Structure formats: structure tokens, C-alpha cells
């Protein structure tokens, strides 16, 4: 019962957040200088009637609040308007590009989870010793590499020099796509792996110093069991709380990596749409990222009592 | 070895002459920098004919086409794809001559009327036959405000487009003009199936609606943001240009480094407009070679503000003389090209009177690199210390070099200069939005022509024209251009056009810098293409086969 009310409350907050986000997303475009119509014409001489026609077609002749209401009612019906640059429904433009970005984010996410947790755990368990220091130094170096530099280095080494992986595109079919996305996913994962590893290390270090761990150890439980049951499980919560930021961060960072590897995902689409004043596309993508961020956080919030030992006193989760 | 059998009618071939003249001048030592050796380059008319057919090849484009709707196809990316899929009433050949295309003939019963006889036996990619009604429907779209065609200027004097016979279409103009028919070899003359236009509606030409034309290749797949695949159309009407490749895959690579990497590693077979910084790396690489071909483009600084210091002709002359254009050509374009003092290339003077061409290119003012003389002009004009604003964008190395060099040149003669850098997207709006040009004195363009006539350049500099960005106005120039446009005979017309070129060269509404040849990379796997800028309208990919 309490759980139901909790979830309902969360949902209300969620909708409010999305509503505010939609307002921000929509009206921010009026802060950007430039008229999208001029980009549409791209330096060509139109007939005066054509300009009026274009404005009417895209609803650019209406007052902003009315444009917002039209846009919002469209969004609620799954209609995000039409892309100015591609003269196509925004949902089609984004729909064609979403799968590859999701695949890239999933691949990078898996890499981040595995590598981040492993490195963080190693560093924590070898606290103060050589293993810890090596991991920390490596993390510091890797964390300082911007995604685009990582992309360039990966292409130079693995595509141009060794010829192991393709340098651009996303291939045909699932297996080929995975093969094409190995390097981009690696480039995308580097920075976030560092983040997860550092959070993992500090959370586990904190747990290792806790009383109940020492008690468990002194009771003669094997170290592996202690680490698994007490340390890791209790350290999982702080790690999960960063995953909301991680998902949004991955979607945003994908724009850099996608551009470098010539992958047609929503990241590269966002960058190019901002430059071309293609507001309908920009609004849809930003709303998508905000929604993903809010949803992931909401799910984590709802799961909190089952995971976080501090709120789940005695709640046995197996 | 060209593969064109039909001789163009009533059009003399001067492009080849121009090309050899260009190649010859490239061997002359550079005037201003005697210590530097000019880059080793020559013009190629065409690459050897293929030894046989090939299954497929891959071609890189620097950007994705926004649309394949011919009404919006006006840039290198859109046109280089569309040229292989859709055809026009006339055909613009690699040597920039026009020959019959989907129209067997174009006649002029009187000065204001063009009659096109449509070719029999042509089919669209869906198998339906080409009719006069398709031509009327395709052309009328340029007049429809709801379409908002980029080629509207070609049609602005058109009063009627009608079917006047079984396979005959008549176009009526409000003023006598030579330019309308000359534009029919480009995207303005493309013919699409009327049924397809009606069925696709607003989605015509995008990745969901596609196109259905008559060219040697059909649009097979468009993977939005990544690639476009064309497939050979087996029932293509013109045996001479039947596709030698079963497929062509275009990949979009916005990053120049990525493009060069893909070419060098053999992942991609070719590209138009090789980044000039990679000429050295790619020419004679293991993967293939760089070729240079006929161009119609002139790199120019557009003077977009005649209210400021550049309103004084002496200041424009001084700035041009303060620019080390040979040096800029070396740094910005790999040293491949020639400095020029006029706004057109000889390649577009098709059918011109040879004496008029000599007048237009020889009998003009030269602006040699001379900082001292330039300083004197600035003193004389009394504008020392005044500021000019140069706008640039991170489009290519060339843009960076030119903006820096122009600022340095302005400073060297006593002006002050400010460089404003904007995004490539914002840069395109300079060409359409007067408010974007406010407070801007200069911006660079590589201005190319789409029809075999220099008047395409000079007509936009008439008073009040949309692309006359500095609102330059010269009544004598306007009169000469208007008179030339009304003349049908290309030779007689060129005599008047030469006068317009002389006036523009003396008055400098824009500052011409240099011409650079069209560049192309082609892998060792394929051959058969002409590296000419005509690739924007000619089905160039059809001629490519196995080496």
C-alpha cells in the first residue's frame, strides 16, 4: 500500500518535471538568434509567396505560446512535427536513428558496468597497495582523455594501422553492427568507466571499514563471501544512483563519438540539427534525453527500498 | 577517351581549349614567390575507359543530401547523387557543353517561347513511360509557392508551361531571354513522374518518399544519416551511358579526416572535392590517385557592406593588392589552382566568340601583390584605422587561411580587421538573410556556375538582385548585362558579357582570389569518370567500371 502511494507520488513528480522540461525545451529556441526559414532557403532566392507558405506550413507564423500548445498536443499524440532540414516527420527521422544509438549506449553501458565495477573492486580490495595505485593512475590518465581524442586514437590504431575494425558507419544486420560499434562503444565507455570505477572504489572502501564487515570477517567467514554478501551488495546503491546521470551522459556524449565515427545516431543528429536551426528535431531529442534521465532516476527511486540497506532494514532481498 | 557520341549542336567546344590553357599556365613559374615551386598538378579530361563492368563501388560525400527532391537540389551533396538518378531536358556534359537529354530538341519559334520535343521510349524506374504531362508537372512545381523551389529564379519570368502536342511542351516567358534554356541541363530541368509526385506528396524526395526518375541508376536504399545506395536501371534509354556498375553506395562522412582515412585504407573507392590538406597524402598512395578536372568555381571575397570603408573603390583595390594570393593558394588550397582577377572561369564561356574571350580574360586590370601601392591607396582614401569585419566558419582549412590572410592584409595597409567565427549552418544563412549580414564587411565563397554561360555570374550582380549581397549598383553594368541576356546567339552574347566582366573587374563588387580545379580521388579498382564539376548534373557514376 505504502509502495503504491510512493509510486503514485513519484509519477506525479515525474509528470511535473517533464512538463517543466517541455516548456524549457520549447521556449529556449526563441533565445537562439536566426530564423529557421532562412536556413530552409539556404541562400536561394525564393518567391515572396514561398516564404509565407513555408512559414505557414511549419506554423512559424503563429505566436510562440500557440506554437507551444500545438507542439505539445502533437507530442502527446506522438507527432513531433516535421524536420526542417529533411522535410520529413521528426518521428521518422529520429526513429531511423534511434536503434543504432541505443545499441551503442547498451554496448558502452555493458562495458562500463563490467570494467568499472571490476577496476573499482580491484582498487578497493588492494587498498593502498600496488594494485590500487596502478588502477588509480590508469583511471586518472584515461579520465583526462576527451571522447573525440579517444575516437581519433582508436581509429588511427585499430582502423588505419591495423585494419581490424571499420572506421565509420554502422554496418548491415545485427552482427555487423556490433562489429562496427566496437570502437565507438569503447571510445564512449572510457570516461564513464573511470566515473563508475571511482564511485565503486569509494563505496566499497567505505563498506570495508564498516563494523559489520569486520564482525563478519572475525567470525571466520571467507573473504570472498564477505565481499560478495556484505561489501558489494551494500556498495551497489551509491553505484546505482549515478546510473541516471550515466544514461543521460551517454546519450549526450554519444554525439561526439557518433560524429567522429560517422554513425547516424541521434547524437550526431542533435549536433547537426542545432547548427541548422532544425528546432523540431532538437526539441524532440532533448525531450527524449530528459525523459530517459527522469525515468531512470524514477526507477532507481522506486527500487531504493529493495536495494539500499539503510532504508530496507531487514528486507531480505535474494 | 570520352564516351559521348552525340555531338552538341550549335555549341562550339571551348572548354577543352580552356582546359589545356589552364594546364599550360600551371607550368609557368609563380609570379609573386619566385622561391616556391608550384605544386605538381595537371588537368585530366577523363580517366581511361573501364575494362569491364563491376558489381559495386563506394563513394564518400562530405554531407548527407537534405533531400533528393530536384526542387531543393542545389548543392554538391544533393546534386552528385541526383545526377545519376534523375535526368533533365538537356544534358550538361563534362566539357560543359549542352546536348539533348529528355528533350530531343529545344526550339525557339520566337524570342519569348521555348518548345521542347520530348524523347520517345523513355521509362521511369517504375517502368511507366515518360510523357509530356510528366514534364509539365515537374516544371510547374518550380512555380508553386507551396514547394518553395530553390530554382525559382530560373523560372521567375515564366508565364506558362503547357503541353502543346503529344510529346511537346511549350514554355512562355514574359521577357526574351537566353538563360532559361541554358538552365535546363541542371536540376531546374529535371523530369519526375507526375504520378509519383502526386502519390508521395510532402514526402517526395526524402528518405521515406524517395524519387522515381529516368536515369541510369535508381534509388535503391537511403539509410538516413549514413548512406544512399543506387542500383543499375536495366531499361535505361541511352545505351552510351548504361551503368557499368551494378550498384553505387554513397557514404556520408562529414569529418575530413575520416574521409581521408577511409580513402587511404581502401574502405571507400572515391570522393569529389578531396580536402586540399590531403592532396599530398592521397596522390600516388597505394589505394588510388587524386585527379584534377574542369571547374566553374571562383574563390571570392564577397563585399557585403558598401556603406563602410569598402564602399570606396580604392579601398577594395588596395585590399586585393595587399593579399598575397599566390601564398593563400598554397596554404589554403595545396597550391593547386591559379590566381585570377575576374569572376568567371573560361570553361563556362561555351560557344563564345574567341575574340570576346580574349577581351574578357586578357584586357582586364591585374591586381599584383603590392603592399606599398595598396598603402598609398588607403592614405588617398583617408580610411586608415577604420575597421572591417570578416566572417568565417570552420568549413575547411581554406576558410581559416583566407580569413586570417585577409585580416593580416587589411592590418598591413593601415585598416583594422576583426574576424568573427560562426557555425557552418549560420554561415549558409549569410547567403539568404540580410539581417545575418548586418555589420559584416567580407565573407568568402567558392561560387560555382550551373550553366555554360558566364551571365549566370553577372546577372546576380545587377541592382536589387537577391544575391547582390553588398547592394552594389552600377547602371552601366545593369544595362550591359540585360542587353546580353536578351541575345540568343552565344557568340554575339559573349561580346556583351565580356564588357560586363571588364566592368566587374574594374569595380570589384566582390574580390576574386583564385580558381581551383575540381578535385577527385579514385581508387585503383575503378576508372572511367571525367573529373569535371559537371558531376553535379551529368550521370558520372554510370561511366565508372572496373579498371
Short mmCIF file of C-alpha atoms in Angstrom, two decimals, chain A:
data_model
loop_
_atom_site.label_atom_id
_atom_site.label_comp_id
_atom_site.label_asym_id
_atom_site.label_seq_id
_atom_site.Cartn_x
_atom_site.Cartn_y
_atom_site.Cartn_z
CA UNK A 1 0.00 0.00 0.00
CA UNK A 2 2.75 2.38 1.01
CA UNK A 3 4.68 1.30 -2.02
CA UNK A 4 1.71 2.11 -4.29
CA UNK A 5 1.36 5.59 -2.80
CA UNK A 6 5.09 6.10 -3.15
CA UNK A 7 4.98 5.16 -6.81
CA UNK A 8 1.95 7.41 -7.43
CA UNK A 9 3.70 10.33 -5.79
CA UNK A 10 6.77 9.64 -7.86
CA UNK A 11 4.66 9.57 -11.03
CA UNK A 12 3.18 12.98 -10.21
CA UNK A 13 6.60 14.45 -9.69
CA UNK A 14 7.74 12.81 -12.88
CA UNK A 15 4.97 14.39 -14.95
CA UNK A 16 5.61 17.80 -13.41
CA UNK A 17 9.32 17.53 -14.22
CA UNK A 18 8.58 16.56 -17.82
CA UNK A 19 6.06 19.41 -18.15
CA UNK A 20 8.61 21.97 -16.97
CA UNK A 21 11.23 20.40 -19.19
CA UNK A 22 8.94 20.68 -22.22
CA UNK A 23 8.42 24.38 -21.53
CA UNK A 24 12.16 24.97 -21.19
CA UNK A 25 12.96 22.90 -24.25
CA UNK A 26 10.39 24.65 -26.40
CA UNK A 27 10.98 28.26 -25.42
CA UNK A 28 14.77 28.05 -25.37
CA UNK A 29 14.67 28.13 -29.16
CA UNK A 30 13.49 31.74 -29.05
CA UNK A 31 16.74 32.67 -27.33
CA UNK A 32 18.73 31.46 -30.33
CA UNK A 33 19.38 34.12 -32.95
CA UNK A 34 18.40 33.36 -36.51
CA UNK A 35 15.30 32.45 -38.41
CA UNK A 36 14.86 28.79 -39.33
CA UNK A 37 13.19 29.86 -42.56
CA UNK A 38 16.42 31.41 -43.77
CA UNK A 39 18.19 28.15 -43.24
CA UNK A 40 15.44 26.37 -45.12
CA UNK A 41 16.08 28.57 -48.12
CA UNK A 42 19.87 28.05 -47.87
CA UNK A 43 20.91 31.05 -49.90
CA UNK A 44 18.47 30.57 -52.72
CA UNK A 45 16.17 33.22 -53.96
CA UNK A 46 12.60 32.25 -53.13
CA UNK A 47 9.43 33.86 -54.36
CA UNK A 48 7.90 36.03 -51.60
CA UNK A 49 4.80 33.81 -51.62
CA UNK A 50 7.04 30.81 -50.97
CA UNK A 51 8.38 32.32 -47.74
CA UNK A 52 4.86 32.97 -46.47
CA UNK A 53 3.87 29.45 -47.49
CA UNK A 54 6.82 27.87 -45.69
CA UNK A 55 6.10 29.85 -42.52
CA UNK A 56 2.51 28.74 -42.56
CA UNK A 57 3.40 25.12 -43.31
CA UNK A 58 5.65 24.89 -40.25
CA UNK A 59 3.38 27.04 -38.07
CA UNK A 60 6.10 29.67 -37.71
CA UNK A 61 3.61 32.48 -38.33
CA UNK A 62 1.76 31.86 -35.03
CA UNK A 63 2.55 33.49 -31.66
CA UNK A 64 5.03 31.42 -29.55
CA UNK A 65 2.52 30.26 -26.91
CA UNK A 66 0.23 28.96 -29.63
CA UNK A 67 3.16 27.22 -31.31
CA UNK A 68 3.91 25.62 -27.94
CA UNK A 69 0.38 24.36 -27.44
CA UNK A 70 0.29 22.97 -30.98
CA UNK A 71 3.62 21.27 -30.44
CA UNK A 72 2.61 19.85 -27.05
CA UNK A 73 -0.68 18.42 -28.33
CA UNK A 74 1.26 16.94 -31.22
CA UNK A 75 3.83 15.39 -28.88
CA UNK A 76 1.05 13.83 -26.79
CA UNK A 77 -0.21 12.21 -29.97
CA UNK A 78 3.27 11.04 -30.84
CA UNK A 79 3.65 13.70 -33.54
CA UNK A 80 6.81 15.78 -33.11
CA UNK A 81 6.25 17.93 -36.19
CA UNK A 82 8.36 17.99 -39.33
CA UNK A 83 12.10 18.33 -39.65
CA UNK A 84 13.06 21.50 -41.49
CA UNK A 85 16.30 20.11 -42.86
CA UNK A 86 14.98 16.77 -44.08
CA UNK A 87 11.40 17.82 -44.90
CA UNK A 88 10.24 14.70 -43.14
CA UNK A 89 8.33 13.76 -39.99
CA UNK A 90 10.59 14.16 -36.96
CA UNK A 91 9.40 10.79 -35.63
CA UNK A 92 10.63 9.14 -38.85
CA UNK A 93 13.97 10.96 -38.78
CA UNK A 94 14.58 10.04 -35.13
CA UNK A 95 13.07 6.57 -35.46
CA UNK A 96 15.58 5.67 -38.15
CA UNK A 97 18.48 6.77 -35.97
CA UNK A 98 17.40 5.65 -32.52
CA UNK A 99 18.23 1.91 -32.83
CA UNK A 100 21.90 2.46 -33.53
CA UNK A 101 22.27 4.94 -30.67
CA UNK A 102 20.52 2.57 -28.28
CA UNK A 103 22.79 -0.25 -29.39
CA UNK A 104 25.82 1.96 -28.91
CA UNK A 105 24.65 3.03 -25.44
CA UNK A 106 23.87 -0.57 -24.44
CA UNK A 107 27.27 -1.81 -25.62
CA UNK A 108 29.04 1.05 -23.91
CA UNK A 109 26.88 0.56 -20.81
CA UNK A 110 27.83 -3.12 -20.55
CA UNK A 111 31.49 -2.27 -21.00
CA UNK A 112 31.24 0.45 -18.37
CA UNK A 113 29.46 -1.81 -15.88
CA UNK A 114 31.88 -4.70 -16.26
CA UNK A 115 35.10 -2.68 -16.44
CA UNK A 116 34.03 -0.03 -13.96
CA UNK A 117 32.94 -2.48 -11.30
CA UNK A 118 35.96 -4.71 -11.83
CA UNK A 119 38.53 -1.92 -11.67
CA UNK A 120 36.76 -0.27 -8.73
CA UNK A 121 36.61 -3.55 -6.82
CA UNK A 122 40.26 -4.36 -7.53
CA UNK A 123 41.33 -0.94 -6.36
CA UNK A 124 39.22 -1.21 -3.22
CA UNK A 125 40.39 -4.70 -2.28
CA UNK A 126 44.05 -3.83 -2.81
CA UNK A 127 43.65 -0.54 -0.99
CA UNK A 128 46.95 1.27 -0.52
CA UNK A 129 48.88 -1.44 -2.31
CA UNK A 130 50.41 -1.61 -5.82
CA UNK A 131 47.22 -2.86 -7.50
CA UNK A 132 45.25 0.09 -6.17
CA UNK A 133 47.90 2.57 -7.26
CA UNK A 134 48.20 1.16 -10.77
CA UNK A 135 44.42 1.25 -11.25
CA UNK A 136 44.16 4.78 -9.86
CA UNK A 137 46.94 6.11 -12.09
CA UNK A 138 45.43 4.40 -15.14
CA UNK A 139 41.99 5.82 -14.30
CA UNK A 140 43.35 9.33 -13.89
CA UNK A 141 45.06 9.18 -17.27
CA UNK A 142 42.06 7.67 -19.05
CA UNK A 143 39.67 10.11 -17.37
CA UNK A 144 41.62 13.01 -18.83
CA UNK A 145 41.14 11.88 -22.44
CA UNK A 146 38.24 13.66 -24.16
CA UNK A 147 35.95 11.36 -26.17
CA UNK A 148 36.90 12.84 -29.53
CA UNK A 149 40.60 12.37 -28.87
CA UNK A 150 39.91 8.79 -27.83
CA UNK A 151 37.97 8.28 -31.05
CA UNK A 152 40.79 9.64 -33.21
CA UNK A 153 43.39 7.49 -31.46
CA UNK A 154 41.24 4.34 -31.74
CA UNK A 155 40.63 4.94 -35.46
CA UNK A 156 44.29 5.67 -36.12
CA UNK A 157 45.45 2.50 -34.36
CA UNK A 158 42.75 -0.11 -34.98
CA UNK A 159 41.31 1.01 -38.35
CA UNK A 160 44.02 2.77 -40.29
CA UNK A 161 47.12 1.00 -38.93
CA UNK A 162 45.90 -2.49 -38.05
CA UNK A 163 42.76 -2.59 -40.18
CA UNK A 164 40.93 -4.71 -37.58
CA UNK A 165 37.81 -2.58 -37.35
CA UNK A 166 35.94 -0.28 -39.77
CA UNK A 167 36.48 3.43 -39.20
CA UNK A 168 32.96 4.64 -39.97
CA UNK A 169 29.33 3.65 -40.35
CA UNK A 170 27.16 1.15 -38.56
CA UNK A 171 27.08 -1.78 -40.97
CA UNK A 172 24.22 -4.01 -42.07
CA UNK A 173 22.47 -6.52 -39.82
CA UNK A 174 22.94 -7.13 -36.09
CA UNK A 175 26.34 -8.85 -36.04
CA UNK A 176 27.89 -6.42 -38.49
CA UNK A 177 26.50 -3.52 -36.47
CA UNK A 178 28.02 -4.88 -33.26
CA UNK A 179 31.34 -5.24 -35.11
CA UNK A 180 31.09 -1.66 -36.39
CA UNK A 181 30.24 -0.34 -32.93
CA UNK A 182 33.15 -1.93 -31.02
CA UNK A 183 35.45 1.07 -31.39
CA UNK A 184 32.79 3.77 -30.89
CA UNK A 185 31.45 1.98 -27.81
CA UNK A 186 34.98 1.75 -26.44
CA UNK A 187 35.55 5.46 -27.06
CA UNK A 188 32.25 6.27 -25.38
CA UNK A 189 32.90 3.95 -22.42
CA UNK A 190 36.33 5.26 -21.40
CA UNK A 191 35.32 8.39 -19.49
CA UNK A 192 32.29 6.78 -17.84
CA UNK A 193 34.23 3.69 -16.84
CA UNK A 194 36.50 5.96 -14.86
CA UNK A 195 33.49 7.51 -13.13
CA UNK A 196 31.94 4.16 -12.22
CA UNK A 197 35.28 2.71 -11.10
CA UNK A 198 35.91 5.66 -8.79
CA UNK A 199 32.43 5.52 -7.29
CA UNK A 200 32.73 1.74 -6.87
CA UNK A 201 36.09 2.05 -5.17
CA UNK A 202 34.99 4.68 -2.67
CA UNK A 203 31.70 2.89 -1.90
CA UNK A 204 33.48 -0.41 -1.32
CA UNK A 205 36.24 1.16 0.70
CA UNK A 206 33.58 2.74 2.90
CA UNK A 207 31.89 -0.66 3.35
CA UNK A 208 35.13 -2.47 4.04
CA UNK A 209 35.72 -0.18 7.01
CA UNK A 210 32.21 -0.81 8.39
CA UNK A 211 31.73 -2.64 11.63
CA UNK A 212 29.57 -5.43 10.31
CA UNK A 213 32.21 -6.35 7.79
CA UNK A 214 34.84 -6.60 10.45
CA UNK A 215 32.44 -8.61 12.58
CA UNK A 216 31.71 -10.96 9.71
CA UNK A 217 35.40 -11.37 9.00
CA UNK A 218 36.23 -12.03 12.62
CA UNK A 219 33.51 -14.69 12.72
CA UNK A 220 35.64 -16.64 10.28
CA UNK A 221 33.54 -16.13 7.13
CA UNK A 222 35.59 -16.50 3.97
CA UNK A 223 36.75 -13.19 2.49
CA UNK A 224 35.06 -13.86 -0.84
CA UNK A 225 31.72 -14.42 0.89
CA UNK A 226 32.11 -11.29 2.97
CA UNK A 227 32.95 -9.15 -0.03
CA UNK A 228 30.06 -10.56 -2.04
CA UNK A 229 27.37 -10.52 0.64
CA UNK A 230 28.21 -7.53 2.69
CA UNK A 231 30.59 -5.24 0.92
CA UNK A 232 29.45 -5.42 -2.69
CA UNK A 233 25.73 -5.54 -2.03
CA UNK A 234 25.87 -2.56 0.23
CA UNK A 235 28.13 -0.68 -2.12
CA UNK A 236 25.73 -1.21 -5.01
CA UNK A 237 23.37 1.60 -4.02
CA UNK A 238 25.72 4.55 -4.48
CA UNK A 239 26.83 2.99 -7.76
CA UNK A 240 23.23 2.75 -8.98
CA UNK A 241 22.47 6.36 -8.08
CA UNK A 242 24.98 7.57 -10.66
CA UNK A 243 23.41 5.45 -13.39
CA UNK A 244 20.72 8.06 -14.10
CA UNK A 245 23.38 10.62 -14.79
CA UNK A 246 25.23 7.94 -16.70
CA UNK A 247 22.38 7.24 -19.12
CA UNK A 248 21.79 10.92 -19.87
CA UNK A 249 25.54 11.48 -20.07
CA UNK A 250 25.96 8.59 -22.50
CA UNK A 251 23.23 9.95 -24.76
CA UNK A 252 24.82 13.40 -24.78
CA UNK A 253 28.39 12.12 -25.16
CA UNK A 254 27.29 9.83 -27.99
CA UNK A 255 27.00 12.95 -30.16
CA UNK A 256 30.77 13.41 -30.14
CA UNK A 257 31.59 9.76 -30.72
CA UNK A 258 28.92 9.32 -33.40
CA UNK A 259 30.21 12.35 -35.28
CA UNK A 260 33.78 11.04 -35.15
CA UNK A 261 32.80 7.57 -36.40
CA UNK A 262 30.24 8.74 -38.94
CA UNK A 263 27.43 6.90 -37.21
CA UNK A 264 23.93 8.15 -37.92
CA UNK A 265 22.53 8.12 -34.41
CA UNK A 266 20.54 10.70 -32.53
CA UNK A 267 23.71 12.16 -31.01
CA UNK A 268 25.19 13.25 -34.31
CA UNK A 269 21.71 14.29 -35.43
CA UNK A 270 21.40 16.58 -32.39
CA UNK A 271 24.69 18.33 -33.16
CA UNK A 272 23.83 18.92 -36.79
CA UNK A 273 20.24 19.97 -36.03
CA UNK A 274 21.38 22.61 -33.55
CA UNK A 275 23.71 24.06 -36.17
CA UNK A 276 20.97 24.06 -38.79
CA UNK A 277 18.29 25.57 -36.54
CA UNK A 278 16.14 22.48 -37.07
CA UNK A 279 14.13 23.16 -33.91
CA UNK A 280 11.55 20.39 -34.18
CA UNK A 281 14.34 17.79 -34.20
CA UNK A 282 16.35 19.47 -31.42
CA UNK A 283 13.26 19.72 -29.21
CA UNK A 284 12.35 16.09 -29.75
CA UNK A 285 15.86 14.78 -28.99
CA UNK A 286 16.33 16.95 -25.91
CA UNK A 287 12.93 15.90 -24.63
CA UNK A 288 13.91 12.28 -25.26
CA UNK A 289 17.14 12.61 -23.27
CA UNK A 290 15.41 14.43 -20.42
CA UNK A 291 12.71 11.75 -20.34
CA UNK A 292 15.31 8.97 -20.24
CA UNK A 293 17.14 10.70 -17.40
CA UNK A 294 13.96 11.29 -15.39
CA UNK A 295 12.69 7.75 -15.97
CA UNK A 296 15.93 6.05 -14.94
CA UNK A 297 16.05 8.14 -11.80
CA UNK A 298 12.41 7.33 -11.05
CA UNK A 299 13.03 3.60 -11.44
CA UNK A 300 16.00 3.81 -9.11
CA UNK A 301 13.93 5.78 -6.62
CA UNK A 302 11.23 3.14 -6.66
CA UNK A 303 13.77 0.35 -6.27
CA UNK A 304 15.54 2.11 -3.42
CA UNK A 305 13.87 0.27 -0.52
CA UNK A 306 14.82 -3.09 -2.03
CA UNK A 307 18.42 -2.19 -2.58
CA UNK A 308 19.60 0.36 -0.09
CA UNK A 309 20.30 -1.39 3.20
CA UNK A 310 19.68 1.81 5.14
CA UNK A 311 16.03 2.08 4.07
CA UNK A 312 15.46 -1.66 3.85
CA UNK A 313 16.04 -2.65 7.43
CA UNK A 314 15.85 -6.40 7.36
CA UNK A 315 14.15 -6.55 3.98
CA UNK A 316 15.63 -9.75 2.67
CA UNK A 317 16.37 -9.46 -0.98
CA UNK A 318 17.60 -12.54 -2.72
#
